[in-house]
Coordinates of C-alpha atoms in Angstrom, one line a residue:
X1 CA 78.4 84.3 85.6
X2 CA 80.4 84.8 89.1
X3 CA 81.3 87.5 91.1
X4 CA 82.7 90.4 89.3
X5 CA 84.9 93.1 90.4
X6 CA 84.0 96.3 90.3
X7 CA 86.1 100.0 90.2
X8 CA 84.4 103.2 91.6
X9 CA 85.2 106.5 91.2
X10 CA 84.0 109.5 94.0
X11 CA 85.4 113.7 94.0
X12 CA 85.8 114.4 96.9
X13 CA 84.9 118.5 98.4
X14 CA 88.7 119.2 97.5
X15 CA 88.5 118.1 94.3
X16 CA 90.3 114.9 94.5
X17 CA 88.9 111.2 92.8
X18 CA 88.7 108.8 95.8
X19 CA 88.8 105.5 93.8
X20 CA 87.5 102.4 95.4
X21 CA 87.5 98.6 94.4
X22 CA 84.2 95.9 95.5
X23 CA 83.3 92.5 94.3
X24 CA 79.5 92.3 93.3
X25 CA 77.9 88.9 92.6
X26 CA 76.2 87.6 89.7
X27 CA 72.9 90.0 90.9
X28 CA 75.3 92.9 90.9
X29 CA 75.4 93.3 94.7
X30 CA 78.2 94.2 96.7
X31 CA 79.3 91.0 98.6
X32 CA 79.3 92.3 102.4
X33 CA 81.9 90.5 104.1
X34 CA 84.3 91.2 100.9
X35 CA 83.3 94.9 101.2
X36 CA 83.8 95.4 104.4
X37 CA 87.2 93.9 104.5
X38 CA 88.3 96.5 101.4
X39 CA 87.0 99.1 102.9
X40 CA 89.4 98.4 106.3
X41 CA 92.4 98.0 103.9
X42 CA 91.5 101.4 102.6
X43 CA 91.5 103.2 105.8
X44 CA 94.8 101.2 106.6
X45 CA 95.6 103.4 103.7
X46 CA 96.8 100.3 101.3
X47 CA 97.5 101.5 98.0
X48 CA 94.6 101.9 95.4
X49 CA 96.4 99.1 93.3
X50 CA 96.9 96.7 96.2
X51 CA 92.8 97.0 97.3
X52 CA 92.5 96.2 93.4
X53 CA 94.6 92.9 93.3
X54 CA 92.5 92.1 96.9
X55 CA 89.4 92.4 95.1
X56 CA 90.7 89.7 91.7
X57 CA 92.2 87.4 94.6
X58 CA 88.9 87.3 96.8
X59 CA 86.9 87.1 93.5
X60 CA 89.1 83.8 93.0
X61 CA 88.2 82.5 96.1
X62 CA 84.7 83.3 96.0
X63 CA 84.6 81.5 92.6
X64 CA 86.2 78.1 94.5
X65 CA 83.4 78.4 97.6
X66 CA 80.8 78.5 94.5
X67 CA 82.4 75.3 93.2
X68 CA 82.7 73.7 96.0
X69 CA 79.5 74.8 97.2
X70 CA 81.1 76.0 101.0
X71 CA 79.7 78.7 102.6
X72 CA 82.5 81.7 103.4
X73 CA 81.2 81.1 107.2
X74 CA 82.6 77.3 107.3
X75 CA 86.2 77.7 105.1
X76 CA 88.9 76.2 107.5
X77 CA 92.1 75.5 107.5
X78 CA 92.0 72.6 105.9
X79 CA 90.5 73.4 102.8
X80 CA 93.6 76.2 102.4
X81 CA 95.7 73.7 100.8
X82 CA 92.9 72.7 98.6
X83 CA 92.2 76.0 97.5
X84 CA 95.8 76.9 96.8
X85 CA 96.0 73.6 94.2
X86 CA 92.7 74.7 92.7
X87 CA 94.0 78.3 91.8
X88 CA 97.4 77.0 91.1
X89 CA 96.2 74.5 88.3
X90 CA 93.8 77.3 87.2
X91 CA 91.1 76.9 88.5
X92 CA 89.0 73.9 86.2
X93 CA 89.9 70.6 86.9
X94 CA 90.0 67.5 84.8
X95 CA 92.2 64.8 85.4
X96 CA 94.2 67.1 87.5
X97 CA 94.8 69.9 84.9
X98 CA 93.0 72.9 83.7
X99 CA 91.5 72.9 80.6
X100 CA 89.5 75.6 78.9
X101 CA 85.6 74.9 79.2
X102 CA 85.1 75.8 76.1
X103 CA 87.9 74.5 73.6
X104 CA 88.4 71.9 76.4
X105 CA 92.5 73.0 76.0
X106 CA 94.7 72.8 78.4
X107 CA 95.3 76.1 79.9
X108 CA 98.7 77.3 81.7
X109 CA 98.6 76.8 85.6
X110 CA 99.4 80.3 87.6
X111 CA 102.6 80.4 89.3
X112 CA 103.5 79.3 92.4
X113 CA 103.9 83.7 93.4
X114 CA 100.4 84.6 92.4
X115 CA 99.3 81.5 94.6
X116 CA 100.8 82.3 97.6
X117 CA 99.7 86.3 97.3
X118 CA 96.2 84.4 96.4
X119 CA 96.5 82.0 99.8
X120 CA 98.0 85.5 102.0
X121 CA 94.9 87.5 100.7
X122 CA 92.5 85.2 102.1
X123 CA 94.6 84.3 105.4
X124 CA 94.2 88.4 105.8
X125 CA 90.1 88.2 105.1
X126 CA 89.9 85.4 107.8
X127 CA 92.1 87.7 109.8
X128 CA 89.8 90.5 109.6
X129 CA 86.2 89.2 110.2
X130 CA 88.0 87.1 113.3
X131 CA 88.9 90.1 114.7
X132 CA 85.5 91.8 114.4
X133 CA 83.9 89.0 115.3
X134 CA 82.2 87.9 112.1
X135 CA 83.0 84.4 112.7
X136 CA 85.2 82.4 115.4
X137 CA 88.7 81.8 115.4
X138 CA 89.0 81.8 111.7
X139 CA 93.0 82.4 111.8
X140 CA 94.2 80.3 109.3
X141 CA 97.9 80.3 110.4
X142 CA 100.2 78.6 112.7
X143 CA 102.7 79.3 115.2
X144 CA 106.2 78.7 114.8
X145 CA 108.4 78.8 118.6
X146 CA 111.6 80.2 118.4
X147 CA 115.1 78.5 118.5
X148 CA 118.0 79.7 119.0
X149 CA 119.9 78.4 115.5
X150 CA 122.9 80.2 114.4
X151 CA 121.4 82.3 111.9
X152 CA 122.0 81.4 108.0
X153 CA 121.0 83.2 104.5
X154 CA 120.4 86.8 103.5
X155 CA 119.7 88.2 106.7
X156 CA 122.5 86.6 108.3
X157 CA 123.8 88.4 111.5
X158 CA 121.1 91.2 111.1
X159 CA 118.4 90.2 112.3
X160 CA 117.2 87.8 115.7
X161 CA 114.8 84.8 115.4
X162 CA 111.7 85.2 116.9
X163 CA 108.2 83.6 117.9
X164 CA 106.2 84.1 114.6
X165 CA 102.9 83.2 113.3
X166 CA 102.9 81.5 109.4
X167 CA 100.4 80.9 107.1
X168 CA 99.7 77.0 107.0
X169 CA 101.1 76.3 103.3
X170 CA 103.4 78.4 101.1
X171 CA 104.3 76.9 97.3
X172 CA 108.4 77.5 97.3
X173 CA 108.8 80.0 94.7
X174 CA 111.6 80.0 92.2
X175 CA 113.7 82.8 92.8
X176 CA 115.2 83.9 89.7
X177 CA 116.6 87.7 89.1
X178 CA 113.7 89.5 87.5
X179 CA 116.2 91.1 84.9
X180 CA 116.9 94.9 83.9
X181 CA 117.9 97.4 81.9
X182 CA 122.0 98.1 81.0
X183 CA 123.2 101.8 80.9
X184 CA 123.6 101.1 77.1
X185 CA 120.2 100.4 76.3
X186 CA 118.5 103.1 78.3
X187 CA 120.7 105.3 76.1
X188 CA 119.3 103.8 72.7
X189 CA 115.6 103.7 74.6
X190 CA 116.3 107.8 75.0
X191 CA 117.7 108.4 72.1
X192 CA 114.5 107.1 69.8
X193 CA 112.3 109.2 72.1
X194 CA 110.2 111.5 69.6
X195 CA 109.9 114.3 72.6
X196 CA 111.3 115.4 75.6
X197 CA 108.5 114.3 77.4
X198 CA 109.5 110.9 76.7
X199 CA 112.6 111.2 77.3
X200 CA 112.7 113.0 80.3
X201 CA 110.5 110.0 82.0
X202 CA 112.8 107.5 81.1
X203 CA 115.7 109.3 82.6
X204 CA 113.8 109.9 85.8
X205 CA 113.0 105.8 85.5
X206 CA 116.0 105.2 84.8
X207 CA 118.3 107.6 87.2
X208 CA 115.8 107.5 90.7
X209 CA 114.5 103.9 90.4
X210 CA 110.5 105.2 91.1
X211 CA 108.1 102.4 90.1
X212 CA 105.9 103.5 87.5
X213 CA 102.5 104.8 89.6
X214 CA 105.1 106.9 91.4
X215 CA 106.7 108.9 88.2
X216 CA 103.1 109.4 86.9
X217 CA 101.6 110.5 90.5
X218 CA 104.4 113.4 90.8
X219 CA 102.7 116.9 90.8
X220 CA 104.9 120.0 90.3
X221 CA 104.3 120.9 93.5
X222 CA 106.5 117.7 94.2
X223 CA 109.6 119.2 92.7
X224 CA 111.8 121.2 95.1
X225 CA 114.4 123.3 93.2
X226 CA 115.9 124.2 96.3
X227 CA 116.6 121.1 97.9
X228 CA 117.0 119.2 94.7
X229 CA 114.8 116.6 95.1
X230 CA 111.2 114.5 94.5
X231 CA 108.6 114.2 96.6
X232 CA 107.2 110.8 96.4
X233 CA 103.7 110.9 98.1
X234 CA 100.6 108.6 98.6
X235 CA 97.3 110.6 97.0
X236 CA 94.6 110.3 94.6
X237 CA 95.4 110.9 91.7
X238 CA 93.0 111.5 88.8
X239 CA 95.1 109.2 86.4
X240 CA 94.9 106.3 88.5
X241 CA 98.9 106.6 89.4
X242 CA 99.2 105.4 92.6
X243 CA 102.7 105.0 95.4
X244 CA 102.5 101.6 96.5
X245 CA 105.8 102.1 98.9
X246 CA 106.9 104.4 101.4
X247 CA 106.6 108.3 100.9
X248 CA 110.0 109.8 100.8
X249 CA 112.0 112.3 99.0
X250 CA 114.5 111.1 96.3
X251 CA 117.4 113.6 95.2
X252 CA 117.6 114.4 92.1
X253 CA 121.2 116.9 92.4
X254 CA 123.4 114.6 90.2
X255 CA 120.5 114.7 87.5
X256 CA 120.5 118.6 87.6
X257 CA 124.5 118.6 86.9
X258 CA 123.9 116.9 83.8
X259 CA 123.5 118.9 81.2
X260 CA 121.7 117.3 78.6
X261 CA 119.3 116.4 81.5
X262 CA 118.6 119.9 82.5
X263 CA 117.9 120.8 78.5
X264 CA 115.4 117.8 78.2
X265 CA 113.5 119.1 81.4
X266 CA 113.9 122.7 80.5
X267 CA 112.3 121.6 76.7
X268 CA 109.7 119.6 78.5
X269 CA 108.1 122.0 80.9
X270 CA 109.0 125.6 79.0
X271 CA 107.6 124.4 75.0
X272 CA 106.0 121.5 75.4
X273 CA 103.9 121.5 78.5
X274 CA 100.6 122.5 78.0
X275 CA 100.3 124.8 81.0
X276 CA 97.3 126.6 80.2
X277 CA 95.4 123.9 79.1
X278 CA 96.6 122.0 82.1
X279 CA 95.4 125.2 84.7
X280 CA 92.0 125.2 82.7
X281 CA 91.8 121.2 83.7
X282 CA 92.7 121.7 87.5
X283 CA 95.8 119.7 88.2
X284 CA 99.2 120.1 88.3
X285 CA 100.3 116.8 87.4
X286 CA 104.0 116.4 85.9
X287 CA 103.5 114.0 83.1
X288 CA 100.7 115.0 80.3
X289 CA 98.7 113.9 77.1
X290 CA 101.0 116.0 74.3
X291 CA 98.7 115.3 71.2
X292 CA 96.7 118.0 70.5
X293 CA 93.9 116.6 68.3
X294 CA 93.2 114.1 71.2
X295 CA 90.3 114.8 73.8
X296 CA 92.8 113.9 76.6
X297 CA 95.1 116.9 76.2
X298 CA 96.0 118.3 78.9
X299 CA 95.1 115.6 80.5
X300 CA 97.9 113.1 83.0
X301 CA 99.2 110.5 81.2
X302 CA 97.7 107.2 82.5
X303 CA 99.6 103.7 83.4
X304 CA 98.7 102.3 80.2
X305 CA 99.8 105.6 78.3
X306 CA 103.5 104.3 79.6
X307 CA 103.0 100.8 79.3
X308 CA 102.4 101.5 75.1
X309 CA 105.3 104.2 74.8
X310 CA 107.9 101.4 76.1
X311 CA 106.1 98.7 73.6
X312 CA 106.6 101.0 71.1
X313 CA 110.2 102.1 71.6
X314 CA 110.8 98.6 72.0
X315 CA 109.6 97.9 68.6
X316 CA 111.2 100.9 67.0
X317 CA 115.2 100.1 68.6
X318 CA 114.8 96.1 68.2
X319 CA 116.5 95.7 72.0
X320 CA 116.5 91.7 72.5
X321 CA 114.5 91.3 75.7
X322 CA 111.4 89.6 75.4
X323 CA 109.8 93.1 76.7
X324 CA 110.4 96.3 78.3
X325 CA 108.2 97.4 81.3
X326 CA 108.8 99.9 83.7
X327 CA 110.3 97.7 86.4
X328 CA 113.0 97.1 84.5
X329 CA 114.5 100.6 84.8
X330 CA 114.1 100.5 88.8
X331 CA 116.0 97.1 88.2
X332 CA 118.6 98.9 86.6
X333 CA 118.8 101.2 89.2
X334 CA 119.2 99.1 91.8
X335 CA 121.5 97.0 90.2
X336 CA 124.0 100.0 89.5
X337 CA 124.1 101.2 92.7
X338 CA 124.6 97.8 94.6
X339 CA 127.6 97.2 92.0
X340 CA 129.0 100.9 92.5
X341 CA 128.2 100.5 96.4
X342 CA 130.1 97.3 96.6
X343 CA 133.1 98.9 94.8
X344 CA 133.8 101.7 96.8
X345 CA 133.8 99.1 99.9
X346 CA 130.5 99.2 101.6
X347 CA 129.1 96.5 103.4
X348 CA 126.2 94.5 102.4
X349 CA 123.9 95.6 104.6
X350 CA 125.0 99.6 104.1
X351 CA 124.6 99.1 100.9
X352 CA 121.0 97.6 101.5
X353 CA 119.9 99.7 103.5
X354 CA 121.1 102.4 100.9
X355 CA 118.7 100.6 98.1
X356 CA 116.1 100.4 100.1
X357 CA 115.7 104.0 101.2
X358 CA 115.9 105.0 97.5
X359 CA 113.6 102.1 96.3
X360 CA 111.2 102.2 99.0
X361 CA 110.8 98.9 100.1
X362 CA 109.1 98.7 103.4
X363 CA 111.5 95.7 104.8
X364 CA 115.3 95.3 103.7
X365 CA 114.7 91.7 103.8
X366 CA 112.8 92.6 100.6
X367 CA 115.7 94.7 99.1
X368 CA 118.2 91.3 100.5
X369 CA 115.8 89.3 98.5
X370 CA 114.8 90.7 95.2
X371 CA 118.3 91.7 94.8
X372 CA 120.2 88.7 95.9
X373 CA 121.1 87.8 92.2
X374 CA 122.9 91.3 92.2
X375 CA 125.0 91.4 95.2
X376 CA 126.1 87.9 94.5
X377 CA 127.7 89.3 90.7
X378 CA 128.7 92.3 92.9
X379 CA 131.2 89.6 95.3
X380 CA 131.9 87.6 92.5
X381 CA 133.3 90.6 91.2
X382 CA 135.0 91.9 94.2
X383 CA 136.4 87.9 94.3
X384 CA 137.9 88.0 91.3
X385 CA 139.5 92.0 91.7
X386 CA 141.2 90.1 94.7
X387 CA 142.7 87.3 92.6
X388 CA 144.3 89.5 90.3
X389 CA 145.5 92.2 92.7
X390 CA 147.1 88.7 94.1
X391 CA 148.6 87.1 90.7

């Protein structure tokens, strides 16, 4: 059967859910070393979600030391490379594919991304029990002397070279531009919205560039009238809605000049917010169950809740992308205001930096990266303003 992973829930004296993640083996018990490594990401304060995807990738590994019949204690650095092909191809072997052991079908590899985080997650649970002394110089990494090079790419003149450590092997990752939303379709998304509700949270999406756990983890105490802005902050929340990034404050003044804005949020938490119900359930979460006949009334919407409103509206307006997720708004976002950035003159790197404080991102080499497919339209564009100007 395997190792299984494993969600628990705890309410803590103040009346928050502390939500934790294990892997159990096939007897149901808590593997130790896997546990105690969670448990140090959690009081690193690692998002609920990233413990979670900790927990699947050790799971993955644990599955390969079954196969391979290696005790966690003796994994080296050799094996790494092995490992990463294993989970790459998926994991069951035959001929050098994976196949299905029951149909005996081939089955899709994983991509060369979910590899790497797989190969970084154990790297980091080496890291850890090295450090406590589990086991002896388990570091399964490299280091990489500095050289003075003139510096190239998207960091180029920003940042200094420097004696880093690597992990051993990386799979090179196709970078392609993960895609988003135009200001045209967010309108026709908005527009099919049955409620204000609905429509107020793809606005927000749409017009601050929160990822999804953020917009459903905002309280009302979060909203500053005053200041005219969000609060984005790390907590439990009893929907599961968790901020992955950096807590931060995103303004929301342009938003409360717009008029039809301001009537969708007054609609929203004047008529349709159920405040007593909400008071009676003990939270003061923003974004809530609507349907009346349902047992979760009252109650915060959950990730899924979103994730089956966007499938829906997708189905109901007939936009031609493959589908809509709540990503794709933050691309939108960021996409806009690199382009409108870029054409009032800014730099790259104000620009970027700019992004990144809205976003979240914890490294503008992340915002440089992700986005790289953006501000290269963005110059093209600029280019081509130039050649005209010219003729």
């Amino acid at each position: 059967m395997g190792a299984k992973v494993l969600e628990s829930v705890e309410r803590l004296s103040n009346g928050e859910e502390l939500v934790r993640w294990h892997l159990l083996d096939e007897n149901y018990q808590l593997i130790k070393p896997v546990e105690r490594f969670l448990r140090s990401k959690q009081r690193s304060r690692a998002a609920v979600g990233t413990i979670k995807t900790y927990a699947e990738k050790l799971k993955a590994f644990w599955k390969y030391l079954e196969v391979k019949v290696i005790d966690w204690r003796d994994f080296s650095s050799s094996r790494l490379d092995e490992f990463g092909y294993w989970y790459l191809s998926g994991g069951l072997l035959l001929d050098g594919k994976a196949v299905s052991p029951k149909s005996g079908e081939i089955l899709a590899g994983r991509n060369e991304r979910t590899v790497n985080l797989a190969i970084t997650v154990v790297v980091q649970f080496y890291d850890f029990h090295t450090s406590i002394g589990t086991v002896e110089d388990k570091k399964l990494r490299k280091y990489r002397t500095s050289r003075r090079t003139k510096q190239r790419g998207k960091l180029a003149g920003y940042i200094k070279q420097s004696p880093t450590e690597t992990t051993q092997l990386r799979y090179k990752e196709s970078k392609q531009f993960p895609g988003c939303l135009t200001s045209e379709q967010v309108r026709i998304l908005i527009d099919a919205c049955s409620t204000a509700r609905d429509k107020l949270i793809l606005w927000l999406l749409a017009d601050t560039g929160m990822r999804r756990g953020e917009l459903l983890g905002v309280h009302e105490s979060d909203l500053d009238w005053t200041a005219r802005t969000i609060k984005i902050v790390r907590r439990n929340n009893p929907n599961h809605a968790y901020v992955k990034g950096k807590e931060r404050e995103l303004s929301i003044a342009d938003l409360l000049r717009d008029r039809e804005f301001c009537e969708i949020l007054t609609e929203y938490t004047e008529q349709e917010y159920p405040r007593e119900v909400v008071e009676r359930l003990g939270h003061d979460m923003l974004f809530v169950v609507l349907h009346r006949g349902s047992p979760s009334y009252g109650k915060p919407l959950e990730p899924q809740n979103l994730n089956k409103l966007l499938k829906r509206l997708h189905k109901k307006t007939g936009i031609d992308l493959k589908r809509i997720y709540p990503h794709l708004f933050r691309h939108g976002y960021a996409t806009h205001n690199i382009r409108e950035g870029r054409q009032k003159g800014k730099d790259k790197l104000e620009v970027a930096k700019t992004v990144q404080r809205q976003l979240g991102h914890q490294s503008i080499a992340t915002t440089l990266d992700v986005y790289d497919h953006s501000f290269a339209e963005a110059e093209l564009a600029e280019g081509i303003e130039r050649v005209v100007k010219i003729k």
